[in-house]
Every structure is written in structure tokens, then in C-alpha cells.
PDB file of C-alpha atoms in Angstrom:
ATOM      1  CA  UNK A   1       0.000   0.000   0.000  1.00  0.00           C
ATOM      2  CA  UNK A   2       1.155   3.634  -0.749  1.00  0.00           C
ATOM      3  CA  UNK A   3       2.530   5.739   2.575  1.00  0.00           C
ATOM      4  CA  UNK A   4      -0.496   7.756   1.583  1.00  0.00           C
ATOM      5  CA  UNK A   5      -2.813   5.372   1.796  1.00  0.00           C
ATOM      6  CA  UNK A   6      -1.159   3.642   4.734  1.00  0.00           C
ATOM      7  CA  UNK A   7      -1.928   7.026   6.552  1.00  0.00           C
ATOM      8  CA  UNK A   8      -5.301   7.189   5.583  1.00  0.00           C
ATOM      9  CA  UNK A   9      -6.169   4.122   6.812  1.00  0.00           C
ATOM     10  CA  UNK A  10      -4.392   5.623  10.279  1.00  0.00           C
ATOM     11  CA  UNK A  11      -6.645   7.861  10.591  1.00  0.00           C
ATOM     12  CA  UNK A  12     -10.161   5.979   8.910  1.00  0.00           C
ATOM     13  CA  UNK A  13     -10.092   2.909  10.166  1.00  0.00           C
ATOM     14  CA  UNK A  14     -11.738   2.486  13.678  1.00  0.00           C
ATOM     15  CA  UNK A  15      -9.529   0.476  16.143  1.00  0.00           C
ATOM     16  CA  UNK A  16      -9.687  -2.902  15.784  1.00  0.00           C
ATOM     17  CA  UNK A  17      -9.854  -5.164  18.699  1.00  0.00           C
ATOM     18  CA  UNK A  18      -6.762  -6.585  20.452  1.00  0.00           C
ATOM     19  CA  UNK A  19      -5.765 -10.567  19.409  1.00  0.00           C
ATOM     20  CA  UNK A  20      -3.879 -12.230  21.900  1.00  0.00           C
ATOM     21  CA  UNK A  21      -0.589 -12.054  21.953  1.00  0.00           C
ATOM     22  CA  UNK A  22      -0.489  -8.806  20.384  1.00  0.00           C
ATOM     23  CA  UNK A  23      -1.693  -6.685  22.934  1.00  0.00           C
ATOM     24  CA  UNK A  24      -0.020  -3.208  23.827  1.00  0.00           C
ATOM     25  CA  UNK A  25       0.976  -3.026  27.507  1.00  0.00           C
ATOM     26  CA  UNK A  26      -1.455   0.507  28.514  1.00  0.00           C
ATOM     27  CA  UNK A  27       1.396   1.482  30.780  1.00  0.00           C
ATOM     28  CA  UNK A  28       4.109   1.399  28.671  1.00  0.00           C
ATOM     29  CA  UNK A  29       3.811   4.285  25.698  1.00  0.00           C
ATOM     30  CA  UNK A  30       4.643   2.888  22.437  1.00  0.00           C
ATOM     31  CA  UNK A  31       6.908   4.792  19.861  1.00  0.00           C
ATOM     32  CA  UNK A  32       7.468   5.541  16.545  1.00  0.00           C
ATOM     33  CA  UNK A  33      11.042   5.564  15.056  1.00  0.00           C
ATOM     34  CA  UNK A  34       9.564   8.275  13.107  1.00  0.00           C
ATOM     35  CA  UNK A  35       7.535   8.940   9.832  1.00  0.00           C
ATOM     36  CA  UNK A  36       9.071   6.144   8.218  1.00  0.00           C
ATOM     37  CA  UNK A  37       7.959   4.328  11.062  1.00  0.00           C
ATOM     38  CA  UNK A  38       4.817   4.931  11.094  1.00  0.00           C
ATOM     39  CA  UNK A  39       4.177   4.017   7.747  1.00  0.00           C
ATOM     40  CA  UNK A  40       6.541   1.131   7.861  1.00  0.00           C
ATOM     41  CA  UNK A  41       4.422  -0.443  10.665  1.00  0.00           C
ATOM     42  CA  UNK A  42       2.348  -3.494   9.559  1.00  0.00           C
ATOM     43  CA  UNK A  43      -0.888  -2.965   8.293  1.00  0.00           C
ATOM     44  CA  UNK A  44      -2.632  -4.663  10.923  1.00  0.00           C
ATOM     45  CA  UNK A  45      -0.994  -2.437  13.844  1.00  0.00           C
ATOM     46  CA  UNK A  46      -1.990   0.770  12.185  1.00  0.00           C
ATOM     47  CA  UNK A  47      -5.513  -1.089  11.795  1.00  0.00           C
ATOM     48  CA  UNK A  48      -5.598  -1.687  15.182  1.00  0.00           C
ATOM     49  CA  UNK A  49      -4.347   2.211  16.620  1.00  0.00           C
ATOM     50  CA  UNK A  50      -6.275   5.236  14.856  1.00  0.00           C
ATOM     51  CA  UNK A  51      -3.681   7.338  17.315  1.00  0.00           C
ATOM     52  CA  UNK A  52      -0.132   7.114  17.521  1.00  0.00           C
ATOM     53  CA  UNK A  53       2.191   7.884  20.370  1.00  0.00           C
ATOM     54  CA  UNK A  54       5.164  10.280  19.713  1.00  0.00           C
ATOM     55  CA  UNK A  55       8.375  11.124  20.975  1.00  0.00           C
ATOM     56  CA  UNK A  56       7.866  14.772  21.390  1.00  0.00           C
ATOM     57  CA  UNK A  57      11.314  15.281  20.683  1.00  0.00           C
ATOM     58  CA  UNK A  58      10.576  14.145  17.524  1.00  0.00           C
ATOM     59  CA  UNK A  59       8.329  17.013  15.921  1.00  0.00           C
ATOM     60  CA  UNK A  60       8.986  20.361  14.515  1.00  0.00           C
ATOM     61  CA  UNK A  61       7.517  23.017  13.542  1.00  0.00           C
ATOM     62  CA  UNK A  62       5.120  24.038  10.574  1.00  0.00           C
ATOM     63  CA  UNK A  63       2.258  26.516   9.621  1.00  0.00           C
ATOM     64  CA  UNK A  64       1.684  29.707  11.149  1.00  0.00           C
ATOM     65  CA  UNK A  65       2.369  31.082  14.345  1.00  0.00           C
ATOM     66  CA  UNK A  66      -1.501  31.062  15.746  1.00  0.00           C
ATOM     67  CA  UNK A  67      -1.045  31.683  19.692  1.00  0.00           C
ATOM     68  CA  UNK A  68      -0.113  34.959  21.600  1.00  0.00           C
ATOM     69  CA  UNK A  69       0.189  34.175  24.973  1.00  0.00           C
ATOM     70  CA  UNK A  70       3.736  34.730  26.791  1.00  0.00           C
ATOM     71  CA  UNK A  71       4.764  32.067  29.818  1.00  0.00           C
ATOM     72  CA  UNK A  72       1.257  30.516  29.129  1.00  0.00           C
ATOM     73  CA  UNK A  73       1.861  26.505  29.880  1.00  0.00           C
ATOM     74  CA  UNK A  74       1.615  26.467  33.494  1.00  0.00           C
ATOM     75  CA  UNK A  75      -2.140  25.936  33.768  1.00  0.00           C
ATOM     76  CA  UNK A  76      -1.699  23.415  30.320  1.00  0.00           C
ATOM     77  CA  UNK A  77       0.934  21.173  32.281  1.00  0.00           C
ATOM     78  CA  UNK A  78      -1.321  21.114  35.615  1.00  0.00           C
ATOM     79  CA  UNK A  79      -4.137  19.842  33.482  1.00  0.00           C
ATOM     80  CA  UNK A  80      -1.902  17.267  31.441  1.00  0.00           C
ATOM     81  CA  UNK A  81      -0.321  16.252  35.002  1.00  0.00           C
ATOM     82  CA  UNK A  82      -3.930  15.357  36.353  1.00  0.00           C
ATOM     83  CA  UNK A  83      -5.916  14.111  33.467  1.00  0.00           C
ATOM     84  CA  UNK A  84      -3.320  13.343  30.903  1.00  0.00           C
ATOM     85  CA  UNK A  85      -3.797  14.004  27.452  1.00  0.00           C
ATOM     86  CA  UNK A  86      -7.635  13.908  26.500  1.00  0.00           C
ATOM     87  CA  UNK A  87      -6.818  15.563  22.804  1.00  0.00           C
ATOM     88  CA  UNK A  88      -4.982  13.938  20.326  1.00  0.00           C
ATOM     89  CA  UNK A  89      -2.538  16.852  18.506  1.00  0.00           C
ATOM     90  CA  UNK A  90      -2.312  16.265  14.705  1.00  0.00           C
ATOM     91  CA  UNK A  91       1.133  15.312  12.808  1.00  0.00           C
ATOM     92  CA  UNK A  92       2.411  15.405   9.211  1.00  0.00           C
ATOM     93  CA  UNK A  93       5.756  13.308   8.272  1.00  0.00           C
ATOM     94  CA  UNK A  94       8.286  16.045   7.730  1.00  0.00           C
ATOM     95  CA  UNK A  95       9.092  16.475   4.172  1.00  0.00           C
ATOM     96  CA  UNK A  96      12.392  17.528   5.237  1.00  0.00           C
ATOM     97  CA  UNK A  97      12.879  14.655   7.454  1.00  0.00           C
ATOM     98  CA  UNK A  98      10.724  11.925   6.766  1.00  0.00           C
ATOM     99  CA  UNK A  99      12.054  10.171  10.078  1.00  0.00           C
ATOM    100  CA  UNK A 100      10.348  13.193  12.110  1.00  0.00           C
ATOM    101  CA  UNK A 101       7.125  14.778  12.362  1.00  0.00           C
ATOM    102  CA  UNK A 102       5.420  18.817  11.815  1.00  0.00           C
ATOM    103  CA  UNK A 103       2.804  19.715  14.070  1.00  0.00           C
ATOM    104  CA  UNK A 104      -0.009  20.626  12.189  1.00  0.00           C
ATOM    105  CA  UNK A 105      -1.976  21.918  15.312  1.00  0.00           C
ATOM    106  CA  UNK A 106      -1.654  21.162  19.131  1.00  0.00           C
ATOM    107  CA  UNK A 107       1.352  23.039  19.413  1.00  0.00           C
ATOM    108  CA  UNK A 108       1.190  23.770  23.068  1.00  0.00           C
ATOM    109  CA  UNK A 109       0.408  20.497  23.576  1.00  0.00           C
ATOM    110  CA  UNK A 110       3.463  19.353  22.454  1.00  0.00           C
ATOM    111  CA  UNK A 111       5.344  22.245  23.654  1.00  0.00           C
ATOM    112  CA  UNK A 112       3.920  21.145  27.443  1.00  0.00           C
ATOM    113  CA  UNK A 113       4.689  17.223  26.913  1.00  0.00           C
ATOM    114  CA  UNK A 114       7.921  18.407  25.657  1.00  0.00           C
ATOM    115  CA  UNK A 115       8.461  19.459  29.212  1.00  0.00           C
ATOM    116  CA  UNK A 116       6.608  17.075  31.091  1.00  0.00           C
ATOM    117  CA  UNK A 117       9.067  14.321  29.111  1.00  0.00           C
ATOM    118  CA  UNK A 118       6.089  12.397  27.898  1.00  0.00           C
ATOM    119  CA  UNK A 119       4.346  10.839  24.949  1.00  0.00           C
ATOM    120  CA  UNK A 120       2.639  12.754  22.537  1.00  0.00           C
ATOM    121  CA  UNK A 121      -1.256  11.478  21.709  1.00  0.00           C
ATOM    122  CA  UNK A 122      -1.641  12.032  17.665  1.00  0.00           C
ATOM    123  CA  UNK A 123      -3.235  11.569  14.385  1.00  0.00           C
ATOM    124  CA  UNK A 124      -0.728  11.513  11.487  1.00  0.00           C
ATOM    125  CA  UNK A 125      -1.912  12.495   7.947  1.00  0.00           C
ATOM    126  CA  UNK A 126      -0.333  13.218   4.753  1.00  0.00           C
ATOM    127  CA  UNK A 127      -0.985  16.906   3.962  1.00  0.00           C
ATOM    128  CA  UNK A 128       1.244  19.354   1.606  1.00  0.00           C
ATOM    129  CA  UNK A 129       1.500  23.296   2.603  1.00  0.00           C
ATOM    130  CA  UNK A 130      -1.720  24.021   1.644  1.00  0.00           C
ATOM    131  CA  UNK A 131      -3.469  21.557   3.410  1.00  0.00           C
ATOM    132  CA  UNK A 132      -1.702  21.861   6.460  1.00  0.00           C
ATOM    133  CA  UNK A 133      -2.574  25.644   6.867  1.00  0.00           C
ATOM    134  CA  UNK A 134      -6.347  25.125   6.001  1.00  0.00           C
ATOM    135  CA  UNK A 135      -6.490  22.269   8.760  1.00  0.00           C
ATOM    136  CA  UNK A 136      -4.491  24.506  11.171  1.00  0.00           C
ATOM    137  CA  UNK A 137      -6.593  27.514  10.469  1.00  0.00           C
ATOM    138  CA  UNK A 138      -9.915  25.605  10.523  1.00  0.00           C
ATOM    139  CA  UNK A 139      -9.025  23.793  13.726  1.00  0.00           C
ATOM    140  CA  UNK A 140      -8.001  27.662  14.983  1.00  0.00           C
ATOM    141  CA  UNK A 141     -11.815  29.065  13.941  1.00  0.00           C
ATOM    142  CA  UNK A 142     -13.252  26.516  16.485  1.00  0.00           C
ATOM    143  CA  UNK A 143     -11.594  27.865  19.202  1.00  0.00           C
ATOM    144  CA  UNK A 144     -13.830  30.156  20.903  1.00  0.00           C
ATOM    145  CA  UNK A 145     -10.060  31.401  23.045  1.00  0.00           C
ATOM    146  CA  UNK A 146      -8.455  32.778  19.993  1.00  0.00           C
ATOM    147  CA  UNK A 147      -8.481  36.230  20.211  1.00  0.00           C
ATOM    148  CA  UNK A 148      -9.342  38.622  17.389  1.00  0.00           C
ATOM    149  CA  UNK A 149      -5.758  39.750  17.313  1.00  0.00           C
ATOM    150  CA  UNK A 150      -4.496  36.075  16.829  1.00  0.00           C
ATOM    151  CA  UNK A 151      -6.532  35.300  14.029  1.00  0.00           C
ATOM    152  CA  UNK A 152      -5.861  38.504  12.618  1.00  0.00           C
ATOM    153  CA  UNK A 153      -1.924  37.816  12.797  1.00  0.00           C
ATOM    154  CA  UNK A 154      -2.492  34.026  11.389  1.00  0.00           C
ATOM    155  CA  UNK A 155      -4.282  35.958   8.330  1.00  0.00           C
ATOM    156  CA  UNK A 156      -1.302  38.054   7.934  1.00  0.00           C
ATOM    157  CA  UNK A 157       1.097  35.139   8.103  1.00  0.00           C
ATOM    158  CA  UNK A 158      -0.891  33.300   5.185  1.00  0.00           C
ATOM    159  CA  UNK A 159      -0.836  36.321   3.273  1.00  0.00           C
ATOM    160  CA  UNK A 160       2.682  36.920   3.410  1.00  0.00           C
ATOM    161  CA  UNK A 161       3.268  33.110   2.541  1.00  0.00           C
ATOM    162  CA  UNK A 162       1.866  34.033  -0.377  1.00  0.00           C
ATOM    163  CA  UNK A 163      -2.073  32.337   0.036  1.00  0.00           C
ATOM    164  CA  UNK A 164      -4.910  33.717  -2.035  1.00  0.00           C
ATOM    165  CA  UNK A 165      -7.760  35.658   0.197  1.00  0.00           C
ATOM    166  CA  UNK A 166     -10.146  32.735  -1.004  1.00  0.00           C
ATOM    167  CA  UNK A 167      -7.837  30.240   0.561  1.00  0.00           C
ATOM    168  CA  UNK A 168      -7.462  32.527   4.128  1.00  0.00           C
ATOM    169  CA  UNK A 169     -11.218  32.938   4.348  1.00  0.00           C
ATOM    170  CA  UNK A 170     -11.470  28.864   4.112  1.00  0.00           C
ATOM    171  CA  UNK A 171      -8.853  28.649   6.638  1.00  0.00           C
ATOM    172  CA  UNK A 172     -10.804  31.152   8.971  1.00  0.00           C
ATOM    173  CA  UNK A 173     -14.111  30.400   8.070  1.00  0.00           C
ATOM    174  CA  UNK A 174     -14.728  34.388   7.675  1.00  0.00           C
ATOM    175  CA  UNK A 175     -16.052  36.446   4.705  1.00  0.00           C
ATOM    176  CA  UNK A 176     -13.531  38.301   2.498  1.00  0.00           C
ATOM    177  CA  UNK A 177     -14.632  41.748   4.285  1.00  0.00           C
ATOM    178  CA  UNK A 178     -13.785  40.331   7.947  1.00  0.00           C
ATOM    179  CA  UNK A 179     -10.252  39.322   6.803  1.00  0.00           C
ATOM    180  CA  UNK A 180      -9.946  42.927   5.146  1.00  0.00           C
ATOM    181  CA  UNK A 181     -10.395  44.073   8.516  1.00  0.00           C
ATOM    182  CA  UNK A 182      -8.292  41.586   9.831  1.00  0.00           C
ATOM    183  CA  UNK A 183      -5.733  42.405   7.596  1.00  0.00           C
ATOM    184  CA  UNK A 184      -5.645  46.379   7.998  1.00  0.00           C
ATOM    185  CA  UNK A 185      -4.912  45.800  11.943  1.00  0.00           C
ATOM    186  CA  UNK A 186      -2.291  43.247  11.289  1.00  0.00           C
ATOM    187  CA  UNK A 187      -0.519  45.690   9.163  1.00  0.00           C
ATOM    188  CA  UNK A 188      -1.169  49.157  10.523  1.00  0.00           C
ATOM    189  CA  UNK A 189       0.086  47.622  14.299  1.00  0.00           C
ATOM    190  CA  UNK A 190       3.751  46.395  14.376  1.00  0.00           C
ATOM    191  CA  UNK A 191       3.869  42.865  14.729  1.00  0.00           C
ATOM    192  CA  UNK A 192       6.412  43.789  18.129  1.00  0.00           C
ATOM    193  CA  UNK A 193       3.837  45.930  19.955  1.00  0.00           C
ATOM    194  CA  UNK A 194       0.891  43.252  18.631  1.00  0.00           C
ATOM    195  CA  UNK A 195       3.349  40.415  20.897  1.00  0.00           C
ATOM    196  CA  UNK A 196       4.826  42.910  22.982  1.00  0.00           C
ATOM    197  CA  UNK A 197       0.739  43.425  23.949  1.00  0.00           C
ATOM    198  CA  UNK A 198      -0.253  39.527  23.639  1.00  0.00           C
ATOM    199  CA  UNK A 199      -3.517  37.911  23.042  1.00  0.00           C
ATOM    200  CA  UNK A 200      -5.560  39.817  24.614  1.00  0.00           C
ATOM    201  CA  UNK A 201      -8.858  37.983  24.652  1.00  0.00           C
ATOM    202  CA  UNK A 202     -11.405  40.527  26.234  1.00  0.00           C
ATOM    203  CA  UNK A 203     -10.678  43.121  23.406  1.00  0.00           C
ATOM    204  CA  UNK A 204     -12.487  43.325  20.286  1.00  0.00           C
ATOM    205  CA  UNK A 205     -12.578  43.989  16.594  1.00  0.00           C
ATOM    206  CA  UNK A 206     -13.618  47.736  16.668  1.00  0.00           C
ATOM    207  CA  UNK A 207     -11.090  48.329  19.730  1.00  0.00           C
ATOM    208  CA  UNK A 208      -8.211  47.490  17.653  1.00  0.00           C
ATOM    209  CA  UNK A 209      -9.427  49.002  14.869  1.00  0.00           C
ATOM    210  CA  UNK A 210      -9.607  52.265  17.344  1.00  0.00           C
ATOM    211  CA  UNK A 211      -6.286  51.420  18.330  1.00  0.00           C
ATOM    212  CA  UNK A 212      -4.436  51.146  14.887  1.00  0.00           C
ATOM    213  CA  UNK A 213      -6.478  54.131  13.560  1.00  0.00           C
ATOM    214  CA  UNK A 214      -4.930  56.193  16.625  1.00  0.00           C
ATOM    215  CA  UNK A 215      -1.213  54.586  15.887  1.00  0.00           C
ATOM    216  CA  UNK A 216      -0.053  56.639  13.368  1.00  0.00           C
ATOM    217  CA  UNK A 217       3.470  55.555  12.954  1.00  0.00           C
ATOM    218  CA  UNK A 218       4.186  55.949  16.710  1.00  0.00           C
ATOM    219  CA  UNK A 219       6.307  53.508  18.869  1.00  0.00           C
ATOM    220  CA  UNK A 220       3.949  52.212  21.272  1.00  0.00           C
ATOM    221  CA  UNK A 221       5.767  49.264  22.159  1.00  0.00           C
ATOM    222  CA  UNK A 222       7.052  50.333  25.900  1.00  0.00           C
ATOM    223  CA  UNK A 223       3.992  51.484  26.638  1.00  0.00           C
ATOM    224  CA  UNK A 224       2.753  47.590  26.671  1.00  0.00           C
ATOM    225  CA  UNK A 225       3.215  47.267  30.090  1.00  0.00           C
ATOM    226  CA  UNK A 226       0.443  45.114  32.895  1.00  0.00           C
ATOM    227  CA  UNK A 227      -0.147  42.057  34.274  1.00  0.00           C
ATOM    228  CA  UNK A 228      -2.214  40.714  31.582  1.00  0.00           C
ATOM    229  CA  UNK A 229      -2.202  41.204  27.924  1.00  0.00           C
ATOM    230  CA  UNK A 230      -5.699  42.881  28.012  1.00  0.00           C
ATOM    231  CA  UNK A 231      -3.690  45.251  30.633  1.00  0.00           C
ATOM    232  CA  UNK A 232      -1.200  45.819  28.045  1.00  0.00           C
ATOM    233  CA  UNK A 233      -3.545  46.809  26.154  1.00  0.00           C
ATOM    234  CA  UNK A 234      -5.514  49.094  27.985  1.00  0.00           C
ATOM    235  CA  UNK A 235      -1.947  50.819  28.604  1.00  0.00           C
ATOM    236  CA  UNK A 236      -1.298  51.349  24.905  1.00  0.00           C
ATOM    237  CA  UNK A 237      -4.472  52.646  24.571  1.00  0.00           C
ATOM    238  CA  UNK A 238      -4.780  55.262  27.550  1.00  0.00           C
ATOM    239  CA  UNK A 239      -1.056  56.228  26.295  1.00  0.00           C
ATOM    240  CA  UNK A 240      -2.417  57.146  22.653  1.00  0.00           C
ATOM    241  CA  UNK A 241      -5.470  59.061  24.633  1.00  0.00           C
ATOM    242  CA  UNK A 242      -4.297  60.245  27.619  1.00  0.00           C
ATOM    243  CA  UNK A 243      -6.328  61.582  30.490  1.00  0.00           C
ATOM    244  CA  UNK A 244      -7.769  65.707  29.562  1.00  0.00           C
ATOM    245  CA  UNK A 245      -6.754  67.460  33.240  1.00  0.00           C
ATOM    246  CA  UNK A 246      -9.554  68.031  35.058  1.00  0.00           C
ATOM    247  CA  UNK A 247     -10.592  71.841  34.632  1.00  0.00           C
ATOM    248  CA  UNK A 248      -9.327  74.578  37.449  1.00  0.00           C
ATOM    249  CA  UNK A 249     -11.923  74.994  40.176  1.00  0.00           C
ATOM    250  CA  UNK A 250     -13.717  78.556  39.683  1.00  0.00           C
ATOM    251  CA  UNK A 251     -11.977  81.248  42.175  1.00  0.00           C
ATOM    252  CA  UNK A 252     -14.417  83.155  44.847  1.00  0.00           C
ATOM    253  CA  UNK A 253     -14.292  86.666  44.900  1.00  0.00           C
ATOM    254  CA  UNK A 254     -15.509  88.314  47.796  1.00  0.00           C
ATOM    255  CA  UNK A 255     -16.284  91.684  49.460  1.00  0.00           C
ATOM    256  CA  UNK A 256     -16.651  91.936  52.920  1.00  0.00           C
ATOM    257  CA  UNK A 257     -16.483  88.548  53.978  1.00  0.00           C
ATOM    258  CA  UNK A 258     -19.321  87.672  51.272  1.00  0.00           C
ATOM    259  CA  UNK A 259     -19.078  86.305  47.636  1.00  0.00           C
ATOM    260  CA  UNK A 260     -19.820  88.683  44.595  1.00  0.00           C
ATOM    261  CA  UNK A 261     -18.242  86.358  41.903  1.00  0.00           C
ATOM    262  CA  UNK A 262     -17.136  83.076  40.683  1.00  0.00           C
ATOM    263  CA  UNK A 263     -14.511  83.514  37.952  1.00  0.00           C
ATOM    264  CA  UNK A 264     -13.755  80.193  35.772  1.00  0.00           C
ATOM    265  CA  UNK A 265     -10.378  80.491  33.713  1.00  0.00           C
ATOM    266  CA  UNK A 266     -10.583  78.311  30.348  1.00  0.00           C
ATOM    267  CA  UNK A 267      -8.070  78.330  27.752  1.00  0.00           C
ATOM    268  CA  UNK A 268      -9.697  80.605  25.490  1.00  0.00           C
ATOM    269  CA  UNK A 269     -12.164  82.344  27.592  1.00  0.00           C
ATOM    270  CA  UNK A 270     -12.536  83.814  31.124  1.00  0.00           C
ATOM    271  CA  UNK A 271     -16.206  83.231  32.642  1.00  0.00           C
ATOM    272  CA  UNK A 272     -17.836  85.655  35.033  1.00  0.00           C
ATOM    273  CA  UNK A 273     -20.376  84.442  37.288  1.00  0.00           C
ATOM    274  CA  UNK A 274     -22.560  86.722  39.692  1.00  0.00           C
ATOM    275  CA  UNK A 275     -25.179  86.641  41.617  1.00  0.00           C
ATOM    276  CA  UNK A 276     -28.946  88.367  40.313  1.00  0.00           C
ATOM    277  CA  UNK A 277     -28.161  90.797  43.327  1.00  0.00           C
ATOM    278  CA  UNK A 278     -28.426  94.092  41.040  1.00  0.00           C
ATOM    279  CA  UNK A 279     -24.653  94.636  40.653  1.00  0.00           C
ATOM    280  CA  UNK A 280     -25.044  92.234  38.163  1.00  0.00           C
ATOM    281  CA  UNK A 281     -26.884  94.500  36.146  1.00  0.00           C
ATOM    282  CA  UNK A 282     -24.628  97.595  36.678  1.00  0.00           C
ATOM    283  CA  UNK A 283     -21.246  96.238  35.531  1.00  0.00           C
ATOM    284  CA  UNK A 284     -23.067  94.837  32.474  1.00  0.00           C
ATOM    285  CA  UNK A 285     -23.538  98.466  31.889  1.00  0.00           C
ATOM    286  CA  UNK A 286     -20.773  99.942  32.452  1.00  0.00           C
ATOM    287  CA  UNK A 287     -18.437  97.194  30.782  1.00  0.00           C
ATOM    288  CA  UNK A 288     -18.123  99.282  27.788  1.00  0.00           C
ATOM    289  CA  UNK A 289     -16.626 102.376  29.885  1.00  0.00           C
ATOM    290  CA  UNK A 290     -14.506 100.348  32.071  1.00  0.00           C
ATOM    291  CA  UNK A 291     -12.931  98.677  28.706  1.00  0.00           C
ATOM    292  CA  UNK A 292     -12.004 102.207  27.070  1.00  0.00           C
ATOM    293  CA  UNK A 293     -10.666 103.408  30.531  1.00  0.00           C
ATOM    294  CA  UNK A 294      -8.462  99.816  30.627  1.00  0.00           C
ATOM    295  CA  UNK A 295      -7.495 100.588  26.890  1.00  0.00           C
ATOM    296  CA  UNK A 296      -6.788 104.656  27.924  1.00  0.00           C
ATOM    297  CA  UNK A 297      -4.455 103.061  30.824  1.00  0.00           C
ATOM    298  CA  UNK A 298      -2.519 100.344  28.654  1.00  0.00           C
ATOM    299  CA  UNK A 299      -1.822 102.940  25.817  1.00  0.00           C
ATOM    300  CA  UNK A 300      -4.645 101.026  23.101  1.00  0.00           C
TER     301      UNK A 300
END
């Protein structure tokens, strides 16, 4: 059988049930010496296992960069520590390598077994460039955690590897107009203050929409500072629209011990307020000869 087809049948074929004397010891993970491996396996094995278990150390890299998130497999390894892994990750033999793997998605997953030293639960398929990125961006669209800025950056990486918008919006599941979006705040927001900022899953669309309109060239990038990337956020953004200062309190004028006046300084205008007490009425009347003697004294 073809490796292709050998892979199919991975993945199509429900397990089969164990025959004596060929039964996989549950407590002792079973490795692949690879892609080759896989394939090379007899057919009956890969019959009987629709998942494979991987050395992590044995898969690389592929796709687009999807997640954010900075220091963010703490809570990941607790889980996989406790409950081990419930989600299979999905492989591709490396055409570079065909005795190692690419992770088509489940990247943190692999990243956290990685650490945790342990067998990787997978599916291995056959699937070329474009395949991979339309599985890795169609697994991505289910996720209700990626942020808009995350899918927005995977839509810039497929541009810029060259993908046509129809193939994007498959990936994404999103209408052409969406990704335009999409694509404006991927490319009006540097790509350093987008990570420096992270994921930041509470804000929207039209916020960073707001926020790259605002931009305008400038180097936001130390401004990303918080806790949280939706912190980091918020910090970018108060920094592009900082704070008006609160207007001066009106000054009391008074005359024997009681108030005539409130006088309220603004930047283009100086505001008068008195009292309906009749002296109201008497300096609106004489304003006019109280500005020519002020002119008379300052030489106008």
C-alpha cells in the first residue's frame, strides 16, 4: 500500500480489537522511530491504533504562528499532570525529514509534553502546505479562546506566505470583508507591539481598529506594560489618549467677607459668574466704559 494510503487508513479505520498475543501493555507508551515508522508499521498495527504515540522530541515546527500568549503553559501542564492528554494533537511526516514529524496543530500540547518528558497522543496524515494551513486555520476558527488579534496575525502570516484571500477565508471560516479588517490591523500595528501586547482575549474587533487608527506611525511598544495582555492593552491605549486634566476649580471673589463672583479660567475664555443681586446689572452696563478706561491706561 502507498505511505499515503497507509496514513489514511491511520486515521479511517476504527480500532480494531486486540488478538492475543499482540496486545499493547497501557502502561508502557509505544513509539514511533519516526515517519518512516509509522508508515513502515504493519498494516494490521496501524488497523488496530487510529492514534499514535510520539516522541515529542521528535516534531517540529510548521504553519503559522496562531497563539499569543507569553509564559502561558503552566495551567496546560497542571491539566496534562492530572488528566493526561484527553486531545490527540495532529502530525504530518516532515518532508524535510521523513524520520520526524510537523505539528499541524496542538502546538502547546506538544510544547507542554515536551516538558513534562512524555508521549505525545496524535493523528498523522499526509498533507502538503496548503493543506496543512487550512487544517491549522480551521481547527483555529473553532476555538472560541483565539483572540481577534491572533486570528488577525495568522491571516497576515498566510498572506505573506503568499495564500490567495479565497484560501485565508477557508482557513478562517470568515467572509472576504472580515479578513480585510483583519488584515488592515495586522498591518497598521507592528507585529512587536501586537506580541509585545499579547492575546488579549477581552478586546475586540472595533477596539483594535480604534487602536491602529490612533497609531499613526508611533512607537507604542514600551507602553505595553500590565499584568495581563488585556492590561497591556488598555496601557497602549490610555497612552495614545491620555487623560484631559480636570478643569481649574472657579476662584471666589468676595467683598466683605461675602461672595460677589465666581470667575472660571478656560483656555480661550474667562467666565464671570454673579449673583442676580443688582450689581449684576450695573457692571453689564458699564463694561463698555470700564474697557475704554483699561485701553486709555494700557496705551490702546
Amino acid at each position: 500500500m502507498a505511505r499515503k494510503g497507509i496514513l489514511n487508513g491511520l486515521m479511517d479505520q476504527a480500532p480494531a480489537p486486540s488478538q492475543e498475543g499482540s496486545r499493547v501493555d497501557p502502561a508502557k507508551p509505544r513509539y514511533t522511530k519516526g515517519a518512516i515508522g509509522a508508515v513502515s508499521q504493519s498494516i494490521a498495527d496501524l488497523k488496530a491504533r487510529s492514534i499514535v504515540q510520539v516522541d515529542p522530541r521528535m516534531i517540529d515546527d510548521a504553519g503559522m504562528k496562531d497563539r499569543l500568549e507569553r509564559n502561558d503553559l503552566e495551567d496546560l501542564i497542571r491539566s496534562l499532570q492530572t488528566y493526561g492528554q484527553q486531545v490527540p494533537v495532529l502530525l504530518r511526516p516532515n518532508p524535510n525529514d521523513p524520520e520526524r514529524y510537523q505539528v499541524v496543530y496542538g502546538r502547546r500540547r506538544v510544547a507542554a509534553m515536551k516538558l513534562l518528558q512524555m508521549p505525545v497522543s496524535a493523528m498523522v496524515r499526509v498533507l502538503n502546505d496548503r493543506e496543512l494551513v487550512i487544517a491549522q486555520g480551521q481547527e483555529n476558527s473553532t476555538r472560541k479562546e483565539l483572540s481577534f488579534i491572533e486570528r488577525a496575525n495568522f491571516a497576515r502570516q498566510m498572506r505573506d506566505a503568499g495564500y490567495e484571500r479565497k484560501v485565508i477565508c477557508d482557513a478562517l471560516n470568515m467572509d472576504k470583508s472580515l479578513i480585510s479588517r483583519m488584515l488592515t490591523v495586522a498591518d497598521t500595528i507592528p507585529l512587536d507591539l501586537i506580541e509585545a501586547i499579547g492575546a488579549a482575549p477581552s478586546i475586540g474587533r472595533d477596539r483594535w481598529l480604534s487602536l491602529a487608527d490612533k497609531l499613526k506611525g508611533r512607537d507604542m511598544t514600551l507602553a505595553a506594560v500590565g499584568d495581563t495582555s488585556d492590561a497591556r492593552f488598555e496601557a497602549v491605549f490610555t497612552a495614545l489618549n491620555p487623560p484631559k486634566a480636570p478643569a481649574p476649580l472657579p476662584e471666589t471673589v468676595k467683598s466683605d467677607g461675602a461672595e460677589i463672583a465666581r470667575i472660571a479660567r478656560k483656555r480661550n475664555a474667562t467666565v464671570i459668574t454673579l449673583p442676580k443681586d443688582g450689581f449684576d446689572e450695573w457692571l453689564a452696563s458699564h463694561l463698555a466704559i470700564m474697557h475704554r478706561d483699561w485701553k486709555a491706561q494700557n496705551g490702546n
